[in-house]
């Protein structure tokens, strides 16, 4: 006689089970990966090396000034040109990668942590709790995310820590809304209703079915969110609310070069290009992961 638990074999696979194997680097998986994803992965790998071991990629001392080489245009000796103090801009962009990625990762980590706390509570709690948290999120979402970050930085000052906290708090309401919606969809799905009808304890249903399936988009949110948070932190720095010079953080480089944009375009273009290239690369990777999760890429 078939046990009730065996009747739940129709449940969708989760990342804990066979679906996780689809992400392993087997030959079949690698053949389905577009060339653009490989290119994006190479760009991200370059920036990770720059963040961990910048000296391997630098061509000059990023902090050494040379008043005889100020505002030189890009050349074979200085790939990105030099700044107003004669420092090699390429080496400074490489040196600032670690700080920029730390801000991005720290902000997205804080944002996802807050979003999980609020979103999971709203998605699994009763109607009253869900309604109260939803109204709270509505109030926060009524303000532009960048406005919340600007307000926090203006109150507590511009440091790396405040940048992480301000950008993380600014992104959290949107992620919380997404997580809440995902949990509500999974909680009201057919296989969860079937588990309830079979008399499974609610805690077991949450652990084995609701939580794993609702958390599937989280890796995509994190991947895409890192690029977004770096762009936001750089935007704050460009407005003069970022890390103070002579820090080579990407946003600080943009802020320092805006006074010379008419005579030295590379001071704005090169750091901006690094920001756009990294954000675009992680977005391409995140989009490909999302396609795989949704079954739009054949394994």
CSV table of C-alpha atoms in Angstrom, one decimal:
chain,number,residue,atom,x,y,z
A,1,UNK,CA,0.0,0.0,0.0
A,2,UNK,CA,1.4,3.4,-1.0
A,3,UNK,CA,2.3,5.7,1.9
A,4,UNK,CA,0.9,9.3,1.9
A,5,UNK,CA,4.4,10.7,1.8
A,6,UNK,CA,5.1,8.8,-1.5
A,7,UNK,CA,2.1,10.6,-3.1
A,8,UNK,CA,4.0,13.8,-2.9
A,9,UNK,CA,6.5,12.8,-5.6
A,10,UNK,CA,4.7,15.2,-7.9
A,11,UNK,CA,6.2,18.1,-6.0
A,12,UNK,CA,8.6,20.3,-8.0
A,13,UNK,CA,12.3,19.6,-7.5
A,14,UNK,CA,14.2,22.1,-5.3
A,15,UNK,CA,17.7,23.4,-5.3
A,16,UNK,CA,18.5,21.0,-2.5
A,17,UNK,CA,17.7,18.1,-4.8
A,18,UNK,CA,18.2,17.2,-8.5
A,19,UNK,CA,17.6,20.8,-9.8
A,20,UNK,CA,20.9,21.9,-8.1
A,21,UNK,CA,22.7,19.4,-10.4
A,22,UNK,CA,21.7,21.5,-13.4
A,23,UNK,CA,24.2,24.1,-12.3
A,24,UNK,CA,27.1,21.8,-12.1
A,25,UNK,CA,29.7,22.4,-14.8
A,26,UNK,CA,29.0,19.2,-16.8
A,27,UNK,CA,29.6,19.1,-20.5
A,28,UNK,CA,25.9,19.3,-21.3
A,29,UNK,CA,25.5,22.4,-19.2
A,30,UNK,CA,28.6,24.1,-20.6
A,31,UNK,CA,27.3,23.6,-24.1
A,32,UNK,CA,24.1,25.6,-23.3
A,33,UNK,CA,26.0,28.6,-21.9
A,34,UNK,CA,26.1,31.5,-24.4
A,35,UNK,CA,29.4,33.2,-25.3
A,36,UNK,CA,28.2,36.4,-23.8
A,37,UNK,CA,28.0,34.7,-20.4
A,38,UNK,CA,31.5,33.4,-20.7
A,39,UNK,CA,32.7,36.9,-21.6
A,40,UNK,CA,30.8,38.3,-18.6
A,41,UNK,CA,32.4,35.7,-16.4
A,42,UNK,CA,35.8,36.6,-17.6
A,43,UNK,CA,35.2,40.3,-16.8
A,44,UNK,CA,33.9,39.4,-13.3
A,45,UNK,CA,36.9,37.2,-12.8
A,46,UNK,CA,39.2,40.1,-13.8
A,47,UNK,CA,37.6,42.4,-11.3
A,48,UNK,CA,37.7,39.7,-8.5
A,49,UNK,CA,41.5,39.3,-9.1
A,50,UNK,CA,41.8,43.1,-9.0
A,51,UNK,CA,39.9,43.2,-5.7
A,52,UNK,CA,41.9,40.4,-4.1
A,53,UNK,CA,45.4,41.0,-5.5
A,54,UNK,CA,45.5,44.4,-7.2
A,55,UNK,CA,49.3,44.4,-7.5
A,56,UNK,CA,49.1,41.6,-10.1
A,57,UNK,CA,47.3,43.9,-12.5
A,58,UNK,CA,48.7,47.4,-11.7
A,59,UNK,CA,51.3,49.0,-13.9
A,60,UNK,CA,52.2,51.9,-11.5
A,61,UNK,CA,51.9,52.8,-7.9
A,62,UNK,CA,48.3,54.1,-7.6
A,63,UNK,CA,49.2,56.6,-5.0
A,64,UNK,CA,52.4,58.0,-6.4
A,65,UNK,CA,52.1,61.6,-7.6
A,66,UNK,CA,54.1,63.0,-10.5
A,67,UNK,CA,53.5,66.7,-11.2
A,68,UNK,CA,55.3,66.4,-14.5
A,69,UNK,CA,52.7,63.9,-15.8
A,70,UNK,CA,49.4,65.6,-14.8
A,71,UNK,CA,46.3,65.1,-16.9
A,72,UNK,CA,48.0,63.0,-19.6
A,73,UNK,CA,45.6,61.3,-22.0
A,74,UNK,CA,45.5,57.5,-22.3
A,75,UNK,CA,48.6,56.0,-23.8
A,76,UNK,CA,50.6,52.8,-23.8
A,77,UNK,CA,52.4,54.0,-20.7
A,78,UNK,CA,49.2,55.0,-18.9
A,79,UNK,CA,46.3,53.0,-20.2
A,80,UNK,CA,43.6,55.2,-18.7
A,81,UNK,CA,45.7,58.4,-18.6
A,82,UNK,CA,46.7,60.3,-15.5
A,83,UNK,CA,44.8,62.4,-13.0
A,84,UNK,CA,45.3,66.0,-11.8
A,85,UNK,CA,48.1,64.8,-9.5
A,86,UNK,CA,49.9,62.7,-12.2
A,87,UNK,CA,48.7,59.4,-10.7
A,88,UNK,CA,48.1,56.5,-13.1
A,89,UNK,CA,44.3,56.2,-13.5
A,90,UNK,CA,44.3,52.6,-14.6
A,91,UNK,CA,46.2,51.5,-11.5
A,92,UNK,CA,43.8,53.6,-9.3
A,93,UNK,CA,40.8,52.0,-10.9
A,94,UNK,CA,42.3,48.5,-10.2
A,95,UNK,CA,43.2,49.6,-6.6
A,96,UNK,CA,39.7,50.8,-6.0
A,97,UNK,CA,38.0,47.6,-7.2
A,98,UNK,CA,38.3,46.0,-3.7
A,99,UNK,CA,36.6,48.9,-1.9
A,100,UNK,CA,33.9,49.2,-4.6
A,101,UNK,CA,33.1,45.5,-4.5
A,102,UNK,CA,33.1,45.5,-0.7
A,103,UNK,CA,30.5,48.3,-0.7
A,104,UNK,CA,28.4,46.4,-3.3
A,105,UNK,CA,28.6,43.1,-1.5
A,106,UNK,CA,28.1,44.6,1.9
A,107,UNK,CA,25.1,46.6,0.8
A,108,UNK,CA,23.4,43.7,-1.0
A,109,UNK,CA,24.1,41.4,2.0
A,110,UNK,CA,22.5,43.9,4.4
A,111,UNK,CA,19.6,44.5,2.0
A,112,UNK,CA,18.9,40.8,1.4
A,113,UNK,CA,19.1,40.1,5.2
A,114,UNK,CA,16.5,42.8,6.0
A,115,UNK,CA,14.4,41.8,3.0
A,116,UNK,CA,14.4,38.1,4.2
A,117,UNK,CA,13.4,39.1,7.7
A,118,UNK,CA,10.5,41.3,6.5
A,119,UNK,CA,9.5,39.3,3.4
A,120,UNK,CA,9.5,35.9,5.0
A,121,UNK,CA,7.5,37.1,8.0
A,122,UNK,CA,5.0,38.8,5.8
A,123,UNK,CA,4.7,35.8,3.5
A,124,UNK,CA,4.3,33.2,6.2
A,125,UNK,CA,2.5,35.1,8.9
A,126,UNK,CA,-1.3,35.7,9.2
A,127,UNK,CA,-3.3,38.3,7.4
A,128,UNK,CA,-2.9,41.0,10.0
A,129,UNK,CA,0.9,40.8,10.2
A,130,UNK,CA,1.1,40.6,6.4
A,131,UNK,CA,-1.1,43.6,6.0
A,132,UNK,CA,0.9,45.7,8.6
A,133,UNK,CA,4.2,44.8,7.0
A,134,UNK,CA,2.8,45.5,3.5
A,135,UNK,CA,1.6,48.9,4.5
A,136,UNK,CA,5.1,49.6,6.0
A,137,UNK,CA,6.7,48.6,2.8
A,138,UNK,CA,4.3,50.7,0.8
A,139,UNK,CA,5.4,53.8,2.8
A,140,UNK,CA,9.1,53.1,2.2
A,141,UNK,CA,8.5,52.4,-1.5
A,142,UNK,CA,6.7,55.7,-1.8
A,143,UNK,CA,10.1,57.4,-1.5
A,144,UNK,CA,12.8,56.9,-4.2
A,145,UNK,CA,15.4,54.5,-3.0
A,146,UNK,CA,18.2,56.9,-3.7
A,147,UNK,CA,16.4,59.5,-1.5
A,148,UNK,CA,16.6,57.2,1.5
A,149,UNK,CA,20.3,56.6,0.9
A,150,UNK,CA,20.9,60.3,0.5
A,151,UNK,CA,19.0,61.0,3.8
A,152,UNK,CA,21.0,58.4,5.7
A,153,UNK,CA,24.4,59.7,4.4
A,154,UNK,CA,23.5,63.3,5.0
A,155,UNK,CA,22.7,62.5,8.7
A,156,UNK,CA,25.5,60.1,9.6
A,157,UNK,CA,28.3,61.3,7.2
A,158,UNK,CA,30.0,59.8,4.2
A,159,UNK,CA,32.1,56.8,5.1
A,160,UNK,CA,32.4,53.3,3.7
A,161,UNK,CA,30.2,52.0,6.5
A,162,UNK,CA,27.5,54.6,6.0
A,163,UNK,CA,27.6,53.9,2.2
A,164,UNK,CA,27.0,50.2,2.8
A,165,UNK,CA,24.2,50.8,5.3
A,166,UNK,CA,22.5,53.6,3.3
A,167,UNK,CA,22.5,51.7,0.0
A,168,UNK,CA,21.5,48.5,1.7
A,169,UNK,CA,18.5,50.2,3.5
A,170,UNK,CA,17.5,51.8,0.2
A,171,UNK,CA,17.3,48.5,-1.7
A,172,UNK,CA,15.7,46.5,1.1
A,173,UNK,CA,12.1,47.5,0.6
A,174,UNK,CA,12.0,46.4,-3.0
A,175,UNK,CA,13.7,43.1,-2.3
A,176,UNK,CA,11.3,42.5,0.7
A,177,UNK,CA,8.3,43.0,-1.6
A,178,UNK,CA,9.7,40.5,-4.1
A,179,UNK,CA,10.5,37.9,-1.4
A,180,UNK,CA,7.1,38.3,0.2
A,181,UNK,CA,5.3,37.8,-3.2
A,182,UNK,CA,7.4,34.7,-3.9
A,183,UNK,CA,6.5,33.2,-0.5
A,184,UNK,CA,2.8,33.9,-1.1
A,185,UNK,CA,2.8,32.3,-4.5
A,186,UNK,CA,4.5,29.1,-3.2
A,187,UNK,CA,2.4,29.0,0.0
A,188,UNK,CA,-0.8,29.0,-2.1
A,189,UNK,CA,0.4,26.6,-4.7
A,190,UNK,CA,-1.2,23.2,-5.4
A,191,UNK,CA,1.5,21.0,-4.0
A,192,UNK,CA,1.5,22.9,-0.7
A,193,UNK,CA,-2.3,22.5,-0.5
A,194,UNK,CA,-1.9,18.8,-1.2
A,195,UNK,CA,0.6,18.5,1.6
A,196,UNK,CA,-1.8,20.2,4.0
A,197,UNK,CA,-4.6,17.9,2.9
A,198,UNK,CA,-2.5,14.9,3.6
A,199,UNK,CA,-2.0,16.1,7.2
A,200,UNK,CA,1.7,17.1,7.1
A,201,UNK,CA,2.7,19.4,9.9
A,202,UNK,CA,3.0,23.1,8.8
A,203,UNK,CA,6.6,23.3,10.0
A,204,UNK,CA,7.6,20.4,7.8
A,205,UNK,CA,5.8,21.9,4.8
A,206,UNK,CA,7.6,25.2,5.3
A,207,UNK,CA,11.0,23.5,5.6
A,208,UNK,CA,10.7,21.0,2.8
A,209,UNK,CA,8.5,22.7,0.2
A,210,UNK,CA,7.8,26.4,0.8
A,211,UNK,CA,11.2,27.7,1.8
A,212,UNK,CA,13.4,25.9,-0.7
A,213,UNK,CA,11.1,26.8,-3.7
A,214,UNK,CA,10.5,30.3,-2.6
A,215,UNK,CA,14.2,31.0,-2.2
A,216,UNK,CA,15.1,29.9,-5.7
A,217,UNK,CA,15.2,33.4,-7.1
A,218,UNK,CA,17.5,34.6,-4.3
A,219,UNK,CA,20.8,33.8,-6.1
A,220,UNK,CA,19.6,35.8,-9.1
A,221,UNK,CA,18.6,38.8,-6.9
A,222,UNK,CA,22.0,38.7,-5.2
A,223,UNK,CA,23.9,38.5,-8.5
A,224,UNK,CA,22.0,41.4,-10.1
A,225,UNK,CA,21.9,43.4,-6.9
A,226,UNK,CA,25.7,43.7,-6.5
A,227,UNK,CA,26.0,45.6,-9.8
A,228,UNK,CA,23.0,47.8,-8.8
A,229,UNK,CA,24.4,48.7,-5.4
A,230,UNK,CA,27.8,49.6,-6.8
A,231,UNK,CA,26.1,51.9,-9.3
A,232,UNK,CA,24.1,53.5,-6.5
A,233,UNK,CA,27.2,53.9,-4.2
A,234,UNK,CA,29.0,55.5,-7.1
A,235,UNK,CA,26.1,57.9,-7.7
A,236,UNK,CA,26.2,59.0,-4.1
A,237,UNK,CA,30.0,59.6,-4.4
A,238,UNK,CA,29.5,61.6,-7.6
A,239,UNK,CA,27.1,63.8,-5.6
A,240,UNK,CA,29.9,64.4,-3.1
A,241,UNK,CA,28.4,62.0,-0.5
A,242,UNK,CA,30.9,59.1,-1.0
A,243,UNK,CA,34.3,58.1,0.3
A,244,UNK,CA,36.6,61.1,0.5
A,245,UNK,CA,39.7,61.5,-1.7
A,246,UNK,CA,42.4,60.3,-2.2
A,247,UNK,CA,40.5,57.0,-2.0
A,248,UNK,CA,40.5,55.3,-5.4
A,249,UNK,CA,37.0,53.9,-4.9
A,250,UNK,CA,35.2,54.2,-8.3
A,251,UNK,CA,32.6,56.7,-7.2
A,252,UNK,CA,35.3,58.8,-5.5
A,253,UNK,CA,37.3,58.8,-8.8
A,254,UNK,CA,34.2,60.1,-10.6
A,255,UNK,CA,33.7,62.8,-8.0
A,256,UNK,CA,37.4,63.9,-8.2
A,257,UNK,CA,37.3,64.0,-12.0
A,258,UNK,CA,34.1,66.0,-12.6
A,259,UNK,CA,35.9,69.3,-12.2
A,260,UNK,CA,38.2,68.4,-15.1
A,261,UNK,CA,35.7,66.9,-17.5
A,262,UNK,CA,36.2,69.6,-20.2
A,263,UNK,CA,39.9,69.2,-20.3
A,264,UNK,CA,40.4,65.5,-19.3
A,265,UNK,CA,37.5,63.4,-20.3
A,266,UNK,CA,39.2,60.2,-19.3
A,267,UNK,CA,38.9,61.0,-15.6
A,268,UNK,CA,35.1,60.5,-15.9
A,269,UNK,CA,34.9,58.0,-18.8
A,270,UNK,CA,37.4,55.4,-17.5
A,271,UNK,CA,36.0,54.9,-14.0
A,272,UNK,CA,32.5,55.1,-15.4
A,273,UNK,CA,33.4,52.4,-17.9
A,274,UNK,CA,34.6,50.1,-15.2
A,275,UNK,CA,31.3,50.6,-13.2
A,276,UNK,CA,29.2,50.0,-16.3
A,277,UNK,CA,31.2,47.0,-17.4
A,278,UNK,CA,31.0,45.3,-14.0
A,279,UNK,CA,27.3,46.0,-13.5
A,280,UNK,CA,26.5,44.8,-17.1
A,281,UNK,CA,28.6,41.6,-16.6
A,282,UNK,CA,26.9,40.5,-13.4
A,283,UNK,CA,23.5,41.3,-14.9
A,284,UNK,CA,24.2,39.1,-17.8
A,285,UNK,CA,25.2,36.3,-15.5
A,286,UNK,CA,22.2,36.8,-13.3
A,287,UNK,CA,19.9,36.9,-16.2
A,288,UNK,CA,21.3,33.6,-17.5
A,289,UNK,CA,20.8,32.0,-14.0
A,290,UNK,CA,17.2,33.3,-14.0
A,291,UNK,CA,16.6,31.7,-17.4
A,292,UNK,CA,17.9,28.4,-16.1
A,293,UNK,CA,15.8,28.5,-13.0
A,294,UNK,CA,12.7,29.2,-15.1
A,295,UNK,CA,13.4,26.4,-17.5
A,296,UNK,CA,14.0,28.6,-20.5
A,297,UNK,CA,17.5,27.1,-21.1
A,298,UNK,CA,17.7,23.4,-21.9
A,299,UNK,CA,20.1,21.5,-19.6
